[in-house]
Amino acid sequence: MQVLTLEQFIADRQQEIEGATGAFSKILRDLSLGAKLISFHLRRAALSGILGELGITNVQGESVQKLDHLSNTLFRQLFAKNPHMAGFASEEDDTFTPLNPEGKYVIVVDPLDGSSNIDVGVPVGTIFSIYRRRTPVGTPCTEADFLQGGRAQVAAGYILYGTSTLLFYTTGKGVHGFTLEPAAGDFLLSHPDVKMPEKSSYYSFNDNQFHEWPPALQAFITTFHQENRRSAKPQSLRYVGSLVADFHRNLLKGGFFMYPGTVAKPEGKLRLLYEAYPMAWLIEEAGGAATNGVQPILDIPPTKLHQRTALFLGPKTFLEKLAQTLSDHVPVEKV
Ligand code: AHG
Ligand code: MN
Ligand code: MN
């Protein structure tokens, strides 16, 4: 295995982001420092009393875990000192935080994804998405800098705090994965140019809401289970409730993930800017597809920072079949 650090990998591929004069390296350096520190805290959280709830509710209406708050504060502090970063928006914060007016980029983060799993030892992650700002350099960033839409991302990725600490990212030139080498304190290239297998080994969804899904989706999933049972190599259910962990496993082994909307909440649970856009770009770069059932996630126009969306991730052909079924049966309004 060639020993190639994340920094060297980016340096060797100059212009990772068009016109980025080393800014991208500095941003990734801050992300990887945050990843190492959060990994350290997670691995011994029970011993240092940072498990459990902080006792406040965030803008999502969710109880904030102590490690949600720690991760969010850490990343905001790291980027506040980064001269290239003009703004920071987090799933945990009511609104965005203007940082350096001279910065050319803004970042959107889900600082800790899968919070319900922190206390029970199941992998959690960080999700990030980077945009070039639209407003003039030298002025404070505005909300418009964060609401540019999925196809305006210049970089996106995740950190998985699992059996290894992994950092996967794309800048539109494939998906590349790095593993933290604790002996060196560096992320080393371990998964160059990742492509998702067309054949799925797993399916991932929480079917406790089956009765609330649109009838066309109920029919699609019922048929899916019937066909799967008849298959020579049936797919297994794997759903851990951390999007980053479910995504990563399905990216490497092939799989279908969904968090649908319900008739009551058609917009679903997952967040467009913090979770769906970055994961959608990554899976498209790896040869797969991401939709809200009928429309590519990356084509959904953003209207507000904490917008939610139904999310379907998987092989292109499978999602095309789903879109056909949903379009034929139920007039699912395009957003
Ligand atoms: P977060 O911890 O950042 O709020 O994200 C949790 C999300 C996502 O990671 C996961 O796919 C989904 O919640 C699981 O939701 P359910 O527990 O309702 O299945
Ligand atoms: Mn999340
Ligand atoms: Mn989160």
CSV table of C-alpha atoms and ligand atoms in Angstrom, one decimal:
chain,number,residue,atom,x,y,z
A,1,MET,CA,0.0,0.0,0.0
A,2,GLN,CA,1.5,3.3,-1.1
A,3,VAL,CA,1.9,5.6,2.0
A,4,LEU,CA,0.3,8.8,0.9
A,5,THR,CA,-1.0,11.4,3.4
A,6,LEU,CA,-4.2,13.4,2.7
A,7,GLU,CA,-2.1,16.6,2.4
A,8,GLN,CA,0.3,15.0,-0.1
A,9,PHE,CA,-2.6,13.5,-2.1
A,10,ILE,CA,-4.1,17.0,-2.4
A,11,ALA,CA,-0.8,18.6,-3.2
A,12,ASP,CA,-0.1,16.1,-5.9
A,13,ARG,CA,-3.4,16.9,-7.5
A,14,GLN,CA,-3.0,20.7,-7.5
A,15,GLN,CA,-6.1,22.7,-8.3
A,16,GLU,CA,-8.3,20.1,-6.4
A,17,ILE,CA,-10.9,22.9,-6.5
A,18,GLU,CA,-10.5,25.1,-9.5
A,19,GLY,CA,-8.5,28.1,-8.6
A,20,ALA,CA,-8.0,27.0,-5.0
A,21,THR,CA,-4.5,28.2,-4.1
A,22,GLY,CA,-4.0,25.8,-1.2
A,23,ALA,CA,-7.2,27.0,0.5
A,24,PHE,CA,-8.7,23.5,0.0
A,25,SER,CA,-5.7,21.9,1.7
A,26,LYS,CA,-6.0,24.3,4.7
A,27,ILE,CA,-9.8,23.5,4.9
A,28,LEU,CA,-9.2,19.8,4.8
A,29,ARG,CA,-6.4,20.2,7.3
A,30,ASP,CA,-8.9,21.7,9.7
A,31,LEU,CA,-11.4,19.0,9.0
A,32,SER,CA,-8.9,16.3,9.7
A,33,LEU,CA,-7.7,18.0,12.9
A,34,GLY,CA,-11.3,18.1,14.0
A,35,ALA,CA,-11.7,14.5,13.1
A,36,LYS,CA,-8.7,13.4,15.1
A,37,LEU,CA,-9.9,15.4,18.2
A,38,ILE,CA,-13.5,14.1,18.0
A,39,SER,CA,-12.2,10.6,17.5
A,40,PHE,CA,-10.1,11.0,20.7
A,41,HIS,CA,-13.1,12.2,22.7
A,42,LEU,CA,-15.4,9.5,21.4
A,43,ARG,CA,-13.1,6.6,22.1
A,44,ARG,CA,-13.0,7.5,25.9
A,45,ALA,CA,-16.3,9.4,26.3
A,46,ALA,CA,-17.7,7.2,29.0
A,47,LEU,CA,-14.6,7.7,31.1
A,48,SER,CA,-14.5,11.5,30.7
A,49,GLY,CA,-18.2,12.0,31.4
A,50,ILE,CA,-19.2,13.4,28.1
A,51,LEU,CA,-21.8,10.9,27.1
A,52,GLY,CA,-25.5,11.7,27.3
A,53,GLU,CA,-27.6,14.8,26.9
A,54,LEU,CA,-26.6,18.4,27.4
A,55,GLY,CA,-30.1,19.3,28.6
A,56,ILE,CA,-31.0,21.7,25.7
A,57,THR,CA,-33.0,21.3,22.5
A,58,ASN,CA,-31.6,22.4,19.1
A,59,VAL,CA,-33.3,24.1,16.2
A,60,GLN,CA,-34.2,20.7,14.9
A,61,GLY,CA,-36.3,20.1,18.1
A,62,GLU,CA,-33.8,17.4,19.0
A,63,SER,CA,-32.2,16.9,22.4
A,64,VAL,CA,-28.5,17.9,22.1
A,65,GLN,CA,-26.0,15.3,23.1
A,66,LYS,CA,-22.9,16.6,24.9
A,67,LEU,CA,-20.8,15.3,22.0
A,68,ASP,CA,-23.0,17.1,19.5
A,69,HIS,CA,-22.2,20.4,21.2
A,70,LEU,CA,-18.5,19.6,21.6
A,71,SER,CA,-18.1,18.6,17.9
A,72,ASN,CA,-20.1,21.7,16.8
A,73,THR,CA,-18.1,24.1,19.0
A,74,LEU,CA,-14.8,22.5,17.9
A,75,PHE,CA,-15.4,22.8,14.2
A,76,ARG,CA,-16.7,26.4,14.5
A,77,GLN,CA,-13.6,27.4,16.4
A,78,LEU,CA,-11.3,25.6,13.9
A,79,PHE,CA,-12.9,27.4,10.9
A,80,ALA,CA,-13.1,30.8,12.7
A,81,LYS,CA,-9.3,30.7,12.6
A,82,ASN,CA,-9.1,29.7,8.9
A,83,PRO,CA,-8.5,32.8,6.7
A,84,HIS,CA,-10.2,31.0,3.8
A,85,MET,CA,-13.5,30.4,5.6
A,86,ALA,CA,-16.1,33.2,5.3
A,87,GLY,CA,-19.0,31.3,7.0
A,88,PHE,CA,-20.1,28.3,9.0
A,89,ALA,CA,-23.6,26.7,9.0
A,90,SER,CA,-24.4,23.8,11.2
A,91,GLU,CA,-27.3,21.5,11.7
A,92,GLU,CA,-26.9,22.3,15.4
A,93,ASP,CA,-27.1,26.1,15.1
A,94,ASP,CA,-30.3,28.2,14.5
A,95,THR,CA,-28.5,30.2,11.8
A,96,PHE,CA,-25.1,30.5,10.1
A,97,THR,CA,-22.1,32.2,11.6
A,98,PRO,CA,-20.2,34.8,9.5
A,99,LEU,CA,-16.4,34.2,10.0
A,100,ASN,CA,-13.7,35.8,7.9
A,101,PRO,CA,-14.9,38.4,5.4
A,102,GLU,CA,-11.7,37.9,3.3
A,103,GLY,CA,-12.5,34.1,3.0
A,104,LYS,CA,-13.7,32.7,-0.3
A,105,TYR,CA,-15.5,29.6,1.0
A,106,VAL,CA,-18.3,28.7,3.3
A,107,ILE,CA,-18.9,25.3,5.0
A,108,VAL,CA,-22.0,23.4,6.0
A,109,VAL,CA,-21.6,20.7,8.6
A,110,ASP,CA,-23.5,18.0,10.5
A,111,PRO,CA,-20.9,17.9,13.2
A,112,LEU,CA,-22.1,14.7,14.7
A,113,ASP,CA,-24.4,12.4,12.7
A,114,GLY,CA,-26.1,9.5,14.4
A,115,SER,CA,-26.2,11.1,17.8
A,116,SER,CA,-28.7,8.5,19.1
A,117,ASN,CA,-25.8,6.0,18.8
A,118,ILE,CA,-23.1,7.8,20.7
A,119,ASP,CA,-23.9,6.2,24.1
A,120,VAL,CA,-24.3,2.7,22.7
A,121,GLY,CA,-21.0,2.3,20.9
A,122,VAL,CA,-22.4,2.3,17.4
A,123,PRO,CA,-20.4,4.3,14.7
A,124,VAL,CA,-21.2,8.0,14.3
A,125,GLY,CA,-19.9,10.5,11.8
A,126,THR,CA,-19.4,14.1,10.6
A,127,ILE,CA,-20.7,15.3,7.3
A,128,PHE,CA,-19.4,18.4,5.5
A,129,SER,CA,-20.2,20.4,2.3
A,130,ILE,CA,-18.1,23.3,1.0
A,131,TYR,CA,-19.2,26.1,-1.4
A,132,ARG,CA,-17.3,29.0,-2.9
A,133,ARG,CA,-19.1,32.1,-1.6
A,134,ARG,CA,-21.2,34.2,-4.0
A,135,THR,CA,-21.1,37.5,-2.1
A,136,PRO,CA,-18.1,39.8,-2.6
A,137,VAL,CA,-14.9,38.9,-0.7
A,138,GLY,CA,-14.3,41.6,2.0
A,139,THR,CA,-17.9,41.6,3.1
A,140,PRO,CA,-19.6,39.4,5.7
A,141,CYS,CA,-21.2,36.2,4.1
A,142,THR,CA,-24.9,36.1,3.8
A,143,GLU,CA,-27.5,33.2,3.9
A,144,ALA,CA,-27.4,33.3,0.1
A,145,ASP,CA,-23.9,31.9,0.2
A,146,PHE,CA,-25.3,28.7,1.9
A,147,LEU,CA,-28.4,28.4,-0.4
A,148,GLN,CA,-26.7,27.8,-3.7
A,149,GLY,CA,-28.0,24.3,-4.3
A,150,GLY,CA,-26.3,20.9,-4.4
A,151,ARG,CA,-24.6,21.2,-7.7
A,152,ALA,CA,-22.8,24.3,-6.5
A,153,GLN,CA,-20.8,22.3,-3.9
A,154,VAL,CA,-17.0,22.5,-4.5
A,155,ALA,CA,-16.2,19.7,-2.0
A,156,ALA,CA,-18.2,17.3,0.1
A,157,GLY,CA,-17.4,14.4,2.4
A,158,TYR,CA,-17.8,12.6,5.7
A,159,ILE,CA,-15.7,11.3,8.6
A,160,LEU,CA,-16.7,7.9,10.0
A,161,TYR,CA,-15.8,7.2,13.6
A,162,GLY,CA,-16.0,3.5,13.3
A,163,THR,CA,-13.7,0.5,13.7
A,164,SER,CA,-11.3,2.9,11.9
A,165,THR,CA,-11.5,6.7,11.7
A,166,LEU,CA,-12.1,7.3,8.0
A,167,LEU,CA,-12.3,10.5,5.9
A,168,PHE,CA,-14.0,10.2,2.4
A,169,TYR,CA,-14.4,13.2,0.1
A,170,THR,CA,-15.1,14.3,-3.4
A,171,THR,CA,-14.4,17.5,-5.4
A,172,GLY,CA,-16.0,16.2,-8.5
A,173,LYS,CA,-13.0,14.1,-9.5
A,174,GLY,CA,-14.1,10.8,-7.9
A,175,VAL,CA,-14.5,9.7,-4.3
A,176,HIS,CA,-11.3,9.1,-2.3
A,177,GLY,CA,-11.0,7.6,1.2
A,178,PHE,CA,-8.3,8.0,3.9
A,179,THR,CA,-7.8,6.1,7.1
A,180,LEU,CA,-6.4,7.7,10.3
A,181,GLU,CA,-3.0,6.1,11.1
A,182,PRO,CA,-2.8,6.7,14.9
A,183,ALA,CA,0.9,6.0,14.9
A,184,ALA,CA,1.5,8.8,12.5
A,185,GLY,CA,-1.4,11.0,13.5
A,186,ASP,CA,-2.2,11.4,9.8
A,187,PHE,CA,-4.9,10.3,7.4
A,188,LEU,CA,-3.4,7.9,4.8
A,189,LEU,CA,-4.9,7.1,1.4
A,190,SER,CA,-6.7,3.7,1.8
A,191,HIS,CA,-9.6,3.8,-0.7
A,192,PRO,CA,-8.6,5.6,-4.0
A,193,ASP,CA,-11.4,6.3,-6.5
A,194,VAL,CA,-14.2,4.4,-4.8
A,195,LYS,CA,-17.1,3.1,-7.0
A,196,MET,CA,-20.3,1.6,-5.5
A,197,PRO,CA,-21.1,-2.0,-6.7
A,198,GLU,CA,-24.2,-2.1,-9.0
A,199,LYS,CA,-25.2,-5.3,-7.2
A,200,SER,CA,-26.6,-4.5,-3.7
A,201,SER,CA,-25.8,-6.7,-0.7
A,202,TYR,CA,-27.8,-4.7,1.7
A,203,TYR,CA,-31.0,-2.7,2.1
A,204,SER,CA,-31.3,0.0,4.8
A,205,PHE,CA,-34.5,1.5,6.0
A,206,ASN,CA,-36.6,1.9,9.2
A,207,ASP,CA,-39.9,0.2,8.2
A,208,ASN,CA,-41.7,1.2,11.5
A,209,GLN,CA,-43.3,3.9,9.4
A,210,PHE,CA,-44.5,1.5,6.6
A,211,HIS,CA,-48.1,2.3,7.3
A,212,GLU,CA,-47.4,6.0,6.9
A,213,TRP,CA,-45.6,5.8,3.5
A,214,PRO,CA,-47.4,6.8,0.3
A,215,PRO,CA,-49.4,3.7,-1.1
A,216,ALA,CA,-47.1,3.6,-4.2
A,217,LEU,CA,-44.0,3.2,-2.0
A,218,GLN,CA,-45.7,0.6,0.2
A,219,ALA,CA,-46.4,-1.4,-3.1
A,220,PHE,CA,-42.8,-0.9,-4.3
A,221,ILE,CA,-41.3,-2.2,-1.0
A,222,THR,CA,-43.7,-5.1,-0.8
A,223,THR,CA,-42.6,-6.2,-4.3
A,224,PHE,CA,-39.0,-5.5,-3.4
A,225,HIS,CA,-39.3,-8.0,-0.4
A,226,GLN,CA,-41.0,-10.6,-2.6
A,227,GLU,CA,-38.3,-10.4,-5.3
A,228,ASN,CA,-35.6,-10.4,-2.7
A,229,ARG,CA,-36.9,-13.5,-1.0
A,230,ARG,CA,-36.8,-15.3,-4.4
A,231,SER,CA,-33.3,-14.1,-5.2
A,232,ALA,CA,-30.4,-16.5,-5.3
A,233,LYS,CA,-28.4,-14.1,-3.2
A,234,PRO,CA,-31.0,-12.2,-1.1
A,235,GLN,CA,-29.9,-8.7,0.2
A,236,SER,CA,-29.7,-8.5,4.0
A,237,LEU,CA,-31.2,-5.7,6.1
A,238,ARG,CA,-28.6,-3.5,7.7
A,239,TYR,CA,-29.7,-0.3,9.3
A,240,VAL,CA,-27.8,1.3,12.2
A,241,GLY,CA,-29.5,4.7,12.4
A,242,SER,CA,-26.3,6.7,11.6
A,243,LEU,CA,-26.6,7.9,8.0
A,244,VAL,CA,-22.8,8.1,7.6
A,245,ALA,CA,-22.3,4.5,8.8
A,246,ASP,CA,-25.2,3.1,6.7
A,247,PHE,CA,-24.0,5.2,3.7
A,248,HIS,CA,-20.4,4.1,4.0
A,249,ARG,CA,-21.2,0.3,4.2
A,250,ASN,CA,-23.6,0.5,1.2
A,251,LEU,CA,-21.0,2.6,-0.8
A,252,LEU,CA,-18.4,-0.1,-0.4
A,253,LYS,CA,-20.7,-3.2,-0.6
A,254,GLY,CA,-23.6,-2.0,-2.6
A,255,GLY,CA,-27.0,-1.2,-1.1
A,256,PHE,CA,-30.2,0.8,-1.1
A,257,PHE,CA,-30.9,3.3,1.7
A,258,MET,CA,-34.0,5.3,2.2
A,259,TYR,CA,-35.5,7.6,4.7
A,260,PRO,CA,-38.9,8.4,3.0
A,261,GLY,CA,-41.3,11.1,3.8
A,262,THR,CA,-44.7,10.1,5.2
A,263,VAL,CA,-48.1,11.3,4.2
A,264,ALA,CA,-48.1,13.4,7.4
A,265,LYS,CA,-44.4,14.7,6.8
A,266,PRO,CA,-43.7,14.4,3.1
A,267,GLU,CA,-40.4,16.3,3.6
A,268,GLY,CA,-39.1,13.4,5.8
A,269,LYS,CA,-36.5,13.8,8.6
A,270,LEU,CA,-33.1,14.2,6.9
A,271,ARG,CA,-31.7,17.6,6.2
A,272,LEU,CA,-31.1,18.8,2.6
A,273,LEU,CA,-28.0,21.0,3.2
A,274,TYR,CA,-26.3,19.1,6.0
A,275,GLU,CA,-26.9,15.4,5.0
A,276,ALA,CA,-28.6,14.9,1.6
A,277,TYR,CA,-26.6,17.2,-0.7
A,278,PRO,CA,-23.2,16.0,0.3
A,279,MET,CA,-24.2,12.3,0.4
A,280,ALA,CA,-25.9,12.7,-3.0
A,281,TRP,CA,-22.8,14.2,-4.6
A,282,LEU,CA,-20.6,11.4,-3.2
A,283,ILE,CA,-22.9,8.6,-4.4
A,284,GLU,CA,-23.2,10.1,-7.8
A,285,GLU,CA,-19.4,10.5,-8.0
A,286,ALA,CA,-19.2,6.8,-7.0
A,287,GLY,CA,-21.6,5.7,-9.8
A,288,GLY,CA,-24.9,5.6,-7.8
A,289,ALA,CA,-27.9,7.9,-7.5
A,290,ALA,CA,-29.7,10.0,-4.9
A,291,THR,CA,-33.3,11.2,-5.2
A,292,ASN,CA,-36.2,12.3,-3.1
A,293,GLY,CA,-38.1,9.5,-4.7
A,294,VAL,CA,-38.8,11.2,-8.0
A,295,GLN,CA,-36.1,14.0,-8.4
A,296,PRO,CA,-32.3,14.0,-8.1
A,297,ILE,CA,-31.4,15.4,-4.7
A,298,LEU,CA,-28.8,17.7,-6.3
A,299,ASP,CA,-31.6,19.4,-8.4
A,300,ILE,CA,-33.8,20.2,-5.4
A,301,PRO,CA,-33.7,24.0,-4.9
A,302,PRO,CA,-32.8,25.1,-1.3
A,303,THR,CA,-35.2,27.6,0.3
A,304,LYS,CA,-34.0,27.5,3.9
A,305,LEU,CA,-31.0,26.4,5.9
A,306,HIS,CA,-32.8,23.6,7.8
A,307,GLN,CA,-34.9,22.3,4.9
A,308,ARG,CA,-35.7,18.6,5.1
A,309,THR,CA,-36.1,16.0,2.3
A,310,ALA,CA,-37.0,12.4,1.7
A,311,LEU,CA,-33.8,10.6,0.8
A,312,PHE,CA,-33.3,7.6,-1.4
A,313,LEU,CA,-29.7,6.4,-2.1
A,314,GLY,CA,-28.7,3.4,-4.3
A,315,PRO,CA,-27.9,2.0,-7.7
A,316,LYS,CA,-29.1,4.2,-10.6
A,317,THR,CA,-31.4,1.4,-12.1
A,318,PHE,CA,-33.1,0.7,-8.8
A,319,LEU,CA,-33.9,4.4,-8.2
A,320,GLU,CA,-35.1,4.8,-11.8
A,321,LYS,CA,-37.5,1.9,-11.1
A,322,LEU,CA,-38.7,3.6,-7.9
A,323,ALA,CA,-39.2,7.0,-9.6
A,324,GLN,CA,-41.3,5.3,-12.3
A,325,THR,CA,-43.4,3.5,-9.7
A,326,LEU,CA,-44.0,6.7,-7.6
A,327,SER,CA,-44.7,8.9,-10.7
A,328,ASP,CA,-47.1,6.3,-12.2
A,329,HIS,CA,-49.1,5.8,-8.9
A,330,VAL,CA,-49.1,9.0,-6.9
A,331,PRO,CA,-48.8,12.6,-8.3
A,332,VAL,CA,-45.7,13.3,-6.1
A,333,GLU,CA,-45.3,17.1,-6.5
A,334,LYS,CA,-41.9,18.1,-7.7
A,335,VAL,CA,-40.4,20.6,-5.3
B,1,AHG,P1,-28.3,13.3,13.5
B,1,AHG,O1,-27.8,12.5,14.6
B,1,AHG,O2,-27.3,14.2,12.9
B,1,AHG,O3,-29.6,14.1,13.9
B,1,AHG,O4,-28.8,12.3,12.3
B,1,AHG,C1,-29.5,11.2,12.6
B,1,AHG,C2,-30.2,10.8,11.3
B,1,AHG,C3,-29.4,9.9,10.4
B,1,AHG,O5,-28.0,9.8,10.8
B,1,AHG,C4,-30.0,8.6,10.4
B,1,AHG,O6,-30.0,8.0,9.2
B,1,AHG,C5,-31.4,8.9,10.9
B,1,AHG,O7,-31.3,10.0,11.7
B,1,AHG,C6,-32.0,7.8,11.7
B,1,AHG,O8,-33.3,8.2,12.0
B,1,AHG,P2,-34.3,7.1,12.8
B,1,AHG,O9,-33.6,6.9,14.1
B,1,AHG,O10,-35.6,7.8,12.9
B,1,AHG,O11,-34.3,5.9,12.0
B,2,MN,MN,-27.3,13.7,10.8
B,3,MN,MN,-26.1,15.6,13.8
